[in-house]
Tab-separated table of C-alpha atoms and ligand atoms in Angstrom:
chain	number	residue	atom	x	y	z
A	148	MET	CA	-19.920	21.737	19.681
A	149	ASN	CA	-20.947	20.541	16.374
A	150	ILE	CA	-23.438	22.433	14.059
A	151	VAL	CA	-26.060	20.075	14.709
A	152	PHE	CA	-25.888	20.023	18.306
A	153	HIS	CA	-25.697	23.905	18.656
A	154	LYS	CA	-29.155	24.060	16.423
A	155	GLU	CA	-30.612	21.492	18.838
A	156	SER	CA	-29.462	23.206	21.836
A	157	LEU	CA	-31.044	26.476	20.388
A	158	LYS	CA	-34.359	24.736	19.837
A	159	LEU	CA	-34.422	23.116	23.261
A	160	ALA	CA	-33.313	26.492	24.867
A	161	GLY	CA	-36.370	28.012	22.891
A	162	LEU	CA	-38.550	25.418	24.204
A	163	TYR	CA	-37.539	26.016	27.697
A	164	LEU	CA	-37.739	29.706	27.299
A	165	ALA	CA	-41.517	29.460	25.894
A	166	ILE	CA	-42.203	27.518	29.162
A	167	VAL	CA	-40.727	30.035	31.473
A	168	MET	CA	-42.192	32.939	29.532
A	169	SER	CA	-45.804	31.461	29.588
A	170	ILE	CA	-45.429	30.914	33.311
A	171	SER	CA	-44.033	34.468	33.946
A	172	LEU	CA	-46.553	35.994	31.717
A	173	PHE	CA	-49.551	34.059	33.383
A	174	PHE	CA	-48.403	35.419	36.763
A	175	SER	CA	-47.751	38.731	35.438
A	176	GLY	CA	-51.511	38.737	34.163
A	177	ILE	CA	-52.667	37.806	37.782
A	178	VAL	CA	-50.483	40.354	39.334
A	179	TYR	CA	-51.783	42.922	37.007
A	180	GLN	CA	-55.511	41.992	37.576
A	181	LEU	CA	-55.207	41.765	41.490
A	182	SER	CA	-53.267	45.249	41.588
A	183	ALA	CA	-56.035	46.820	39.305
A	184	GLN	CA	-58.699	45.504	41.548
A	185	GLU	CA	-56.979	46.981	44.654
A	186	PHE	CA	-56.360	50.467	43.079
A	187	LYS	CA	-59.996	50.476	41.959
A	188	ARG	CA	-61.424	49.523	45.382
A	189	GLY	CA	-58.881	52.328	46.880
A	190	LEU	CA	-59.185	55.109	44.288
A	191	LEU	CA	-62.453	54.461	42.230
A	192	ARG	CA	-64.772	54.051	45.548
A	193	PRO	CA	-67.891	56.298	45.614
A	194	VAL	CA	-67.327	59.543	47.295
A	195	GLN	CA	-68.912	59.294	50.808
A	196	GLY	CA	-68.391	60.518	54.324
A	197	TYR	CA	-67.897	63.874	55.408
A	198	GLU	CA	-68.697	65.120	51.799
A	199	LEU	CA	-72.253	64.298	52.116
A	200	GLN	CA	-72.857	66.831	54.816
A	201	LEU	CA	-72.139	69.560	52.661
A	202	ASN	CA	-74.673	71.268	50.484
A	203	ASP	CA	-75.727	69.663	47.285
A	204	GLY	CA	-74.221	71.879	44.690
A	205	ILE	CA	-70.927	71.785	46.349
A	206	ILE	CA	-70.917	67.986	46.863
A	207	GLY	CA	-71.672	67.703	42.970
A	208	ASN	CA	-68.603	69.875	42.115
A	209	TRP	CA	-66.404	68.239	44.605
A	210	ARG	CA	-67.440	64.530	43.796
A	211	GLU	CA	-66.766	65.293	39.944
A	212	GLN	CA	-63.479	66.742	40.893
A	213	LEU	CA	-62.404	64.142	43.169
A	214	MET	CA	-63.622	61.304	40.889
A	215	ALA	CA	-61.615	62.739	38.014
A	216	GLU	CA	-58.433	63.246	40.011
A	217	ARG	CA	-58.823	59.889	41.381
A	218	GLN	CA	-59.343	58.488	37.674
A	219	VAL	CA	-56.069	60.098	36.680
A	220	GLN	CA	-54.289	58.500	39.755
A	221	TYR	CA	-55.831	54.994	38.954
A	222	ASP	CA	-54.676	55.263	35.261
A	223	ALA	CA	-51.193	56.360	36.120
A	224	ALA	CA	-50.862	53.302	38.623
A	225	THR	CA	-52.082	50.894	36.264
A	226	HIS	CA	-49.792	52.279	33.700
A	227	ARG	CA	-46.896	52.117	36.068
A	228	ILE	CA	-47.767	48.597	37.050
A	229	ILE	CA	-48.045	47.446	33.385
A	230	GLN	CA	-44.588	49.277	32.669
A	231	ARG	CA	-42.717	47.304	35.425
A	232	LEU	CA	-44.194	44.124	34.506
A	233	LEU	CA	-42.911	44.626	31.133
A	234	ILE	CA	-39.470	45.561	32.214
A	235	LEU	CA	-39.493	42.312	34.689
A	236	ASN	CA	-40.499	40.126	31.658
A	237	LEU	CA	-37.850	41.502	29.600
A	238	LEU	CA	-35.336	40.861	32.296
A	239	ILE	CA	-36.765	37.346	32.608
A	240	PHE	CA	-36.573	36.817	28.929
A	241	ILE	CA	-32.703	38.093	28.780
A	242	GLY	CA	-31.687	36.115	31.873
A	243	GLY	CA	-34.028	33.289	31.225
A	244	GLY	CA	-32.850	33.036	27.631
A	245	LEU	CA	-29.230	32.933	28.705
A	246	LEU	CA	-29.661	30.396	31.533
A	247	CYS	CA	-32.262	28.070	29.289
A	248	TYR	CA	-29.383	28.097	26.556
A	249	TYR	CA	-26.757	27.061	29.346
A	250	LEU	CA	-29.164	24.373	30.695
A	251	ALA	CA	-30.087	23.183	27.085
A	252	GLU	CA	-26.408	22.630	26.276
A	253	ARG	CA	-25.797	20.866	29.347
A	254	THR	CA	-28.595	18.499	28.901
A	255	LEU	CA	-27.281	17.669	25.310
A	256	ARG	CA	-23.636	17.457	26.089
A	257	PRO	CA	-23.806	13.961	27.428
A	258	ILE	CA	-25.651	12.918	24.258
A	259	GLU	CA	-23.249	14.530	22.118
A	260	GLU	CA	-20.239	13.045	23.730
A	261	ALA	CA	-21.925	9.407	23.427
A	262	GLN	CA	-22.768	10.119	19.911
A	263	GLU	CA	-19.180	11.022	19.145
A	264	THR	CA	-17.806	8.009	20.799
A	265	LEU	CA	-20.210	5.801	18.840
A	266	GLU	CA	-19.089	7.592	15.582
A	267	ARG	CA	-15.398	6.918	16.352
A	268	PHE	CA	-16.026	3.539	17.599
A	269	THR	CA	-17.929	2.810	14.320
A	270	ALA	CA	-15.018	4.247	12.200
A	271	ASP	CA	-12.423	2.516	14.107
A	272	ALA	CA	-14.462	-0.833	13.631
A	273	SER	CA	-15.121	-0.422	9.969
A	274	HIS	CA	-11.328	0.368	9.375
A	275	GLU	CA	-10.436	-2.773	11.526
A	276	LEU	CA	-12.577	-4.925	9.358
A	277	ARG	CA	-11.490	-3.599	6.063
A	278	THR	CA	-7.796	-3.992	6.581
A	279	PRO	CA	-8.024	-7.630	6.561
A	280	LEU	CA	-10.853	-7.958	3.926
A	281	THR	CA	-8.724	-5.885	1.587
A	282	VAL	CA	-5.451	-7.987	2.195
A	283	MET	CA	-7.654	-11.207	1.720
A	284	LYS	CA	-9.204	-9.940	-1.381
A	285	SER	CA	-5.939	-8.956	-3.173
A	286	GLU	CA	-3.801	-12.195	-2.024
A	287	ASN	CA	-6.958	-14.168	-3.485
A	288	GLU	CA	-6.822	-12.320	-6.726
A	289	VAL	CA	-3.301	-12.646	-7.183
A	290	THR	CA	-3.286	-16.392	-6.639
A	291	LEU	CA	-6.262	-16.850	-8.975
A	292	MET	CA	-4.356	-15.066	-11.473
A	293	ASP	CA	-1.227	-16.928	-11.153
A	294	PRO	CA	-0.951	-19.418	-14.253
A	295	LYS	CA	1.372	-21.647	-12.647
A	296	LEU	CA	-0.677	-22.171	-9.354
A	297	THR	CA	-0.024	-25.553	-7.836
A	298	ILE	CA	-2.199	-27.515	-5.261
A	299	GLY	CA	0.515	-26.533	-2.675
A	300	LYS	CA	0.264	-22.548	-3.274
A	301	ALA	CA	-3.479	-22.974	-3.324
A	302	LYS	CA	-3.694	-24.971	0.044
A	303	GLU	CA	-1.339	-22.147	1.429
A	304	GLN	CA	-3.735	-19.385	0.259
A	305	ILE	CA	-6.825	-21.095	1.940
A	306	LYS	CA	-4.685	-21.611	5.151
A	307	SER	CA	-3.775	-17.876	5.180
A	308	ASN	CA	-7.600	-16.823	4.386
A	309	ILE	CA	-8.540	-19.147	7.426
A	310	GLU	CA	-6.064	-17.381	9.535
A	311	GLU	CA	-7.628	-13.845	8.537
A	312	LEU	CA	-11.245	-15.272	8.991
A	313	GLU	CA	-10.419	-16.313	12.574
A	314	LYS	CA	-9.127	-13.108	13.336
A	315	LEU	CA	-12.181	-11.360	11.804
A	316	SER	CA	-14.356	-13.647	13.762
A	317	ALA	CA	-12.597	-12.685	17.038
A	318	LEU	CA	-13.064	-9.017	15.986
A	319	SER	CA	-16.719	-9.246	15.475
A	320	GLU	CA	-17.140	-11.170	18.714
A	321	GLY	CA	-15.359	-8.340	20.511
A	322	LEU	CA	-17.339	-5.854	18.844
A	323	LEU	CA	-20.702	-7.654	19.481
A	324	LYS	CA	-19.637	-7.831	23.373
A	325	ILE	CA	-18.951	-4.025	23.551
A	326	ALA	CA	-22.378	-3.385	21.613
A	327	ARG	CA	-24.059	-5.586	23.968
A	328	SER	CA	-22.696	-4.231	27.036
A	329	GLY	CA	-25.520	-1.953	27.703
A	330	SER	CA	-28.153	-4.276	27.722
A	331	ASP	CA	-26.570	-7.691	28.936
A	332	ASN	CA	-27.666	-8.032	32.802
A	333	LEU	CA	-25.222	-9.597	35.172
A	334	ASP	CA	-26.298	-12.595	37.241
A	335	ILE	CA	-24.969	-11.506	40.545
A	336	LYS	CA	-24.183	-14.401	42.911
A	337	ALA	CA	-21.399	-14.918	45.515
A	338	VAL	CA	-18.367	-16.159	43.464
A	339	ASP	CA	-15.395	-17.669	44.529
A	340	PRO	CA	-12.210	-16.167	43.209
A	341	ALA	CA	-10.588	-19.416	43.411
A	342	GLN	CA	-12.872	-20.922	41.219
A	343	VAL	CA	-12.869	-18.036	38.618
A	344	MET	CA	-8.968	-18.285	38.451
A	345	ALA	CA	-9.221	-21.978	37.840
A	346	MET	CA	-11.564	-21.648	35.007
A	347	ALA	CA	-9.845	-18.676	33.411
A	348	GLN	CA	-6.618	-20.666	33.869
A	349	ASP	CA	-8.058	-23.451	31.946
A	350	ARG	CA	-9.177	-21.466	29.022
A	351	VAL	CA	-5.825	-20.165	28.353
A	352	LEU	CA	-3.888	-23.217	29.068
A	353	PRO	CA	-3.172	-24.084	25.311
A	354	LEU	CA	-1.539	-20.813	24.999
A	355	ALA	CA	0.512	-20.788	28.156
A	356	GLU	CA	1.760	-24.274	27.021
A	357	GLN	CA	2.734	-23.389	23.743
A	358	LYS	CA	4.589	-20.464	24.997
A	359	LYS	CA	5.906	-22.666	28.052
A	360	VAL	CA	4.727	-20.280	30.226
A	361	LEU	CA	3.885	-21.047	33.876
A	362	ILE	CA	0.775	-19.614	35.606
A	363	LYS	CA	0.852	-19.628	39.826
A	364	THR	CA	-2.343	-18.946	41.562
A	365	SER	CA	-2.784	-17.876	45.242
A	366	VAL	CA	-5.523	-17.044	47.367
A	367	THR	CA	-5.227	-15.430	50.540
A	368	GLY	CA	-7.988	-16.121	53.034
A	369	SER	CA	-11.289	-17.220	51.746
A	370	PRO	CA	-12.712	-13.945	49.542
A	371	MET	CA	-15.970	-14.157	47.972
A	372	ILE	CA	-17.057	-11.643	45.340
A	373	ALA	CA	-20.302	-10.404	44.439
A	374	GLY	CA	-20.276	-10.993	40.767
A	375	ASP	CA	-21.233	-12.759	37.534
A	376	GLU	CA	-19.276	-15.696	37.465
A	377	ALA	CA	-18.998	-15.928	33.474
A	378	SER	CA	-18.188	-12.194	33.091
A	379	LEU	CA	-15.436	-12.471	35.690
A	380	ILE	CA	-13.992	-15.565	33.949
A	381	GLU	CA	-14.154	-13.360	30.595
A	382	ALA	CA	-12.201	-10.425	32.151
A	383	LEU	CA	-9.588	-12.693	33.645
A	384	VAL	CA	-8.843	-14.590	30.612
A	385	ILE	CA	-8.349	-11.014	28.827
A	386	LEU	CA	-5.777	-10.264	31.542
A	387	LEU	CA	-4.013	-13.827	31.217
A	388	ASP	CA	-4.107	-13.646	27.426
A	389	ASN	CA	-2.416	-10.406	27.562
A	390	ALA	CA	0.081	-11.606	30.246
A	391	ILE	CA	1.052	-14.565	28.182
A	392	LYS	CA	1.100	-12.773	24.644
A	393	TYR	CA	3.388	-9.727	26.004
A	394	SER	CA	5.804	-12.382	28.249
A	395	PRO	CA	8.828	-14.029	26.797
A	396	PRO	CA	8.691	-17.668	26.591
A	397	SER	CA	9.601	-19.728	29.856
A	398	SER	CA	8.625	-16.812	31.978
A	399	GLU	CA	6.182	-16.834	34.980
A	400	ILE	CA	2.816	-15.256	35.582
A	401	THR	CA	1.297	-14.703	39.081
A	402	VAL	CA	-2.388	-14.816	39.490
A	403	SER	CA	-3.532	-13.813	43.180
A	404	ALA	CA	-6.743	-12.959	45.195
A	405	LEU	CA	-6.993	-11.531	48.480
A	406	ARG	CA	-9.702	-9.484	50.639
A	407	ARG	CA	-8.965	-5.754	51.249
A	408	SER	CA	-11.740	-4.332	53.887
A	409	LYS	CA	-14.994	-4.873	51.879
A	410	GLU	CA	-13.272	-5.485	48.431
A	411	VAL	CA	-11.793	-8.433	46.970
A	412	VAL	CA	-8.578	-7.534	44.735
A	413	VAL	CA	-7.669	-9.969	41.898
A	414	ARG	CA	-3.773	-9.410	40.525
A	415	VAL	CA	-2.277	-10.436	37.595
A	416	SER	CA	1.670	-9.994	37.186
A	417	ASP	CA	3.958	-10.936	34.699
A	418	ALA	CA	7.461	-10.400	33.796
A	419	GLY	CA	7.051	-9.131	29.994
A	420	ILE	CA	7.543	-6.249	27.924
A	421	GLY	CA	5.970	-3.806	30.048
A	422	ILE	CA	4.076	-0.685	29.041
A	423	GLN	CA	5.515	2.823	28.336
A	424	ALA	CA	4.532	5.729	30.511
A	425	GLU	CA	2.632	7.486	27.486
A	426	ASP	CA	0.771	4.223	26.629
A	427	LEU	CA	-0.605	3.765	30.117
A	428	PRO	CA	-3.457	6.189	30.135
A	429	HIS	CA	-4.782	4.673	26.600
A	430	ILE	CA	-4.474	0.877	27.168
A	431	PHE	CA	-8.238	0.422	28.241
A	432	ASP	CA	-9.375	2.234	25.249
A	433	ARG	CA	-10.959	0.472	22.268
A	434	PHE	CA	-8.717	-0.364	19.561
A	435	TYR	CA	-5.645	0.911	21.493
A	436	ARG	CA	-2.581	-1.010	20.954
A	437	ALA	CA	0.861	0.155	22.187
A	438	ASP	CA	3.555	0.153	19.529
A	439	ALA	CA	5.669	-2.514	20.999
A	440	ALA	CA	2.657	-4.785	20.968
A	441	ARG	CA	1.539	-3.772	17.404
A	442	SER	CA	5.209	-4.420	16.097
A	443	LYS	CA	5.093	-8.059	17.576
A	444	GLN	CA	3.826	-10.201	14.737
A	445	ASP	CA	2.581	-13.059	16.809
A	446	ALA	CA	0.534	-10.998	19.233
A	447	GLY	CA	-1.832	-9.719	16.772
A	448	GLY	CA	-4.926	-8.280	18.424
A	449	TYR	CA	-7.176	-5.626	18.034
A	450	GLY	CA	-6.862	-3.448	21.127
A	451	LEU	CA	-10.269	-4.684	22.333
A	452	GLY	CA	-9.544	-6.983	25.253
A	453	LEU	CA	-8.784	-4.472	27.952
A	454	ALA	CA	-11.694	-2.227	26.832
A	455	ILE	CA	-14.221	-5.329	27.268
A	456	ALA	CA	-12.251	-6.274	30.658
A	457	LYS	CA	-13.071	-2.569	32.068
A	458	MET	CA	-16.436	-2.736	30.971
A	459	ILE	CA	-17.022	-5.746	32.873
A	460	VAL	CA	-15.267	-4.706	35.762
A	461	GLU	CA	-17.216	-1.370	35.906
A	462	LYS	CA	-20.662	-3.051	35.460
A	463	HIS	CA	-19.662	-4.793	38.632
A	464	HIS	CA	-18.941	-1.287	40.318
A	465	GLY	CA	-15.392	-2.196	40.637
A	466	SER	CA	-12.017	-0.804	39.145
A	467	ILE	CA	-9.275	-1.978	37.067
A	468	THR	CA	-5.745	-0.331	37.391
A	469	VAL	CA	-2.254	-1.171	36.220
A	470	VAL	CA	1.177	-0.425	37.226
A	471	SER	CA	3.857	-1.110	34.780
A	472	LYS	CA	7.296	-0.190	33.530
A	473	PRO	CA	8.643	-0.877	30.103
A	474	GLY	CA	10.745	-4.165	30.335
A	475	LYS	CA	9.791	-4.623	33.964
A	476	GLY	CA	6.472	-6.667	33.431
A	477	ALA	CA	2.823	-5.467	34.137
A	478	VAL	CA	0.724	-5.781	37.394
A	479	PHE	CA	-3.042	-5.545	36.587
A	480	SER	CA	-5.456	-5.225	39.729
A	481	ILE	CA	-9.370	-5.778	39.403
A	482	THR	CA	-11.045	-4.430	42.557
A	483	LEU	CA	-14.586	-6.041	43.070
A	484	PRO	CA	-17.010	-5.792	45.600
A	485	GLY	CA	-16.706	-8.634	48.241
A	486	ILE	CA	-19.230	-10.507	50.338
A	487	ASN	CA	-19.128	-10.308	54.251
A	488	GLN	CA	-18.596	-13.587	55.771
A	489	LYS	CA	-18.847	-14.669	59.209
B	46	LIG	P1	-6.866	-7.961	21.852
B	46	LIG	O1	-6.923	-8.274	23.430
B	46	LIG	O2	-8.158	-7.377	21.133
B	46	LIG	O3	-6.469	-9.175	21.055
B	46	LIG	P2	-4.594	-6.489	22.331
B	46	LIG	O4	-4.369	-7.568	23.386
B	46	LIG	O5	-3.460	-5.815	21.813
B	46	LIG	O6	-5.615	-7.222	21.522
B	46	LIG	P3	-5.803	-5.183	24.849
B	46	LIG	O7	-5.872	-6.268	25.443
B	46	LIG	O8	-6.683	-4.302	24.923
B	46	LIG	O9	-5.407	-5.406	23.228
B	46	LIG	O10	-4.288	-4.485	25.347
B	46	LIG	C1	-4.050	-2.911	24.893
B	46	LIG	C2	-2.828	-2.704	24.672
B	46	LIG	O11	-2.319	-2.971	25.931
B	46	LIG	C3	-1.852	-4.111	24.029
B	46	LIG	O12	-1.990	-3.665	22.599
B	46	LIG	C4	-0.585	-3.779	24.729
B	46	LIG	O13	0.112	-2.898	24.051
B	46	LIG	C5	-0.843	-3.427	26.139
B	46	LIG	N1	-0.845	-4.682	27.064
B	46	LIG	C6	-1.783	-4.884	27.610
B	46	LIG	N2	-1.627	-5.893	28.662
B	46	LIG	C7	-0.200	-5.782	28.555
B	46	LIG	C8	0.809	-6.656	29.381
B	46	LIG	N3	0.558	-7.667	30.325
B	46	LIG	N4	2.049	-6.421	29.114
B	46	LIG	C9	2.509	-5.321	28.322
B	46	LIG	N5	1.598	-4.650	27.516
B	46	LIG	C10	0.265	-5.015	27.762
B	47	LIG	MG1	-5.669	-8.402	24.913
């Protein structure tokens, strides 16, 4: 736990303990008052009854003696109750203090984790933004200082700048999507997976054609999804984009949708480079790229695609899983809530 959160936990625990102790002291006061009253009624009541039948002198002595004895008993009893209440409050203070610290830590832990994630995300994002900017800056400086700069070379530099800018705008778009994910609301309706598949396929068509990759689709039965069409298309585009990027030219990709009890499963299978077992647990993390993908120059990305797809699926209360072996392709499955049909 970092030092700031440790301090905040202590503060919160102190506040909890102050509340617990004020309640405990309040009730201790009441218990003391009631007990003292009870003792008073029992021990300090006026001497009466059979004593009154004795003669006056004896009664006087006796009464005084009895009253003095009872006063001593009363004092001892109230002293005892104060002592017990103090011990009880001390125990509550120690036990309650420990419990309050534990509860305060538990309350703050999710906030600490969220802050750590945010810090990591901001650091990764600034790193990703800085790299292309530094490259662009130094390339431009070198070009500018070249005394034999020709129009051809300048055009080449401008082209390279535009490429970097395109990457940067894709990155900022991805970052915005992640940043907005918490506040964007889904427009949940009955969505036809066949429609989602067709629209997503349309969007990746230029990329697929360029690589001569064939996309086959199949829908079993007539499953309907309870979801937000635009977001679902976006998630499927991310999977298709990866499948094309990480597949060899002229290979085949299959997209299928089928109903499984109350859910609809949309599956994207490719025959590409596949994913190493050690990368599998991380590929849905933000900015994570497996080495095989990183070393592929033409597959330049930022490792945000699957993080966004996962976010979309989870907002639908669905899940996304992958099965893959290096060199044997990858199968991504999205499970989404279905709609019952007659
Ligand atoms: P971006 O999507 O942001 O342009 P990216 O494709 O590298 O970049 P993700 O889509 O999040 O990022 O994928 C994370 C990593 O998972 C990829 O870098 C790649 O290593 C691996 N991966 C994802 N899909 C596949 C696939 N179909 N076949 C093989 N590896 C894949
Ligand atoms: Mg991707």
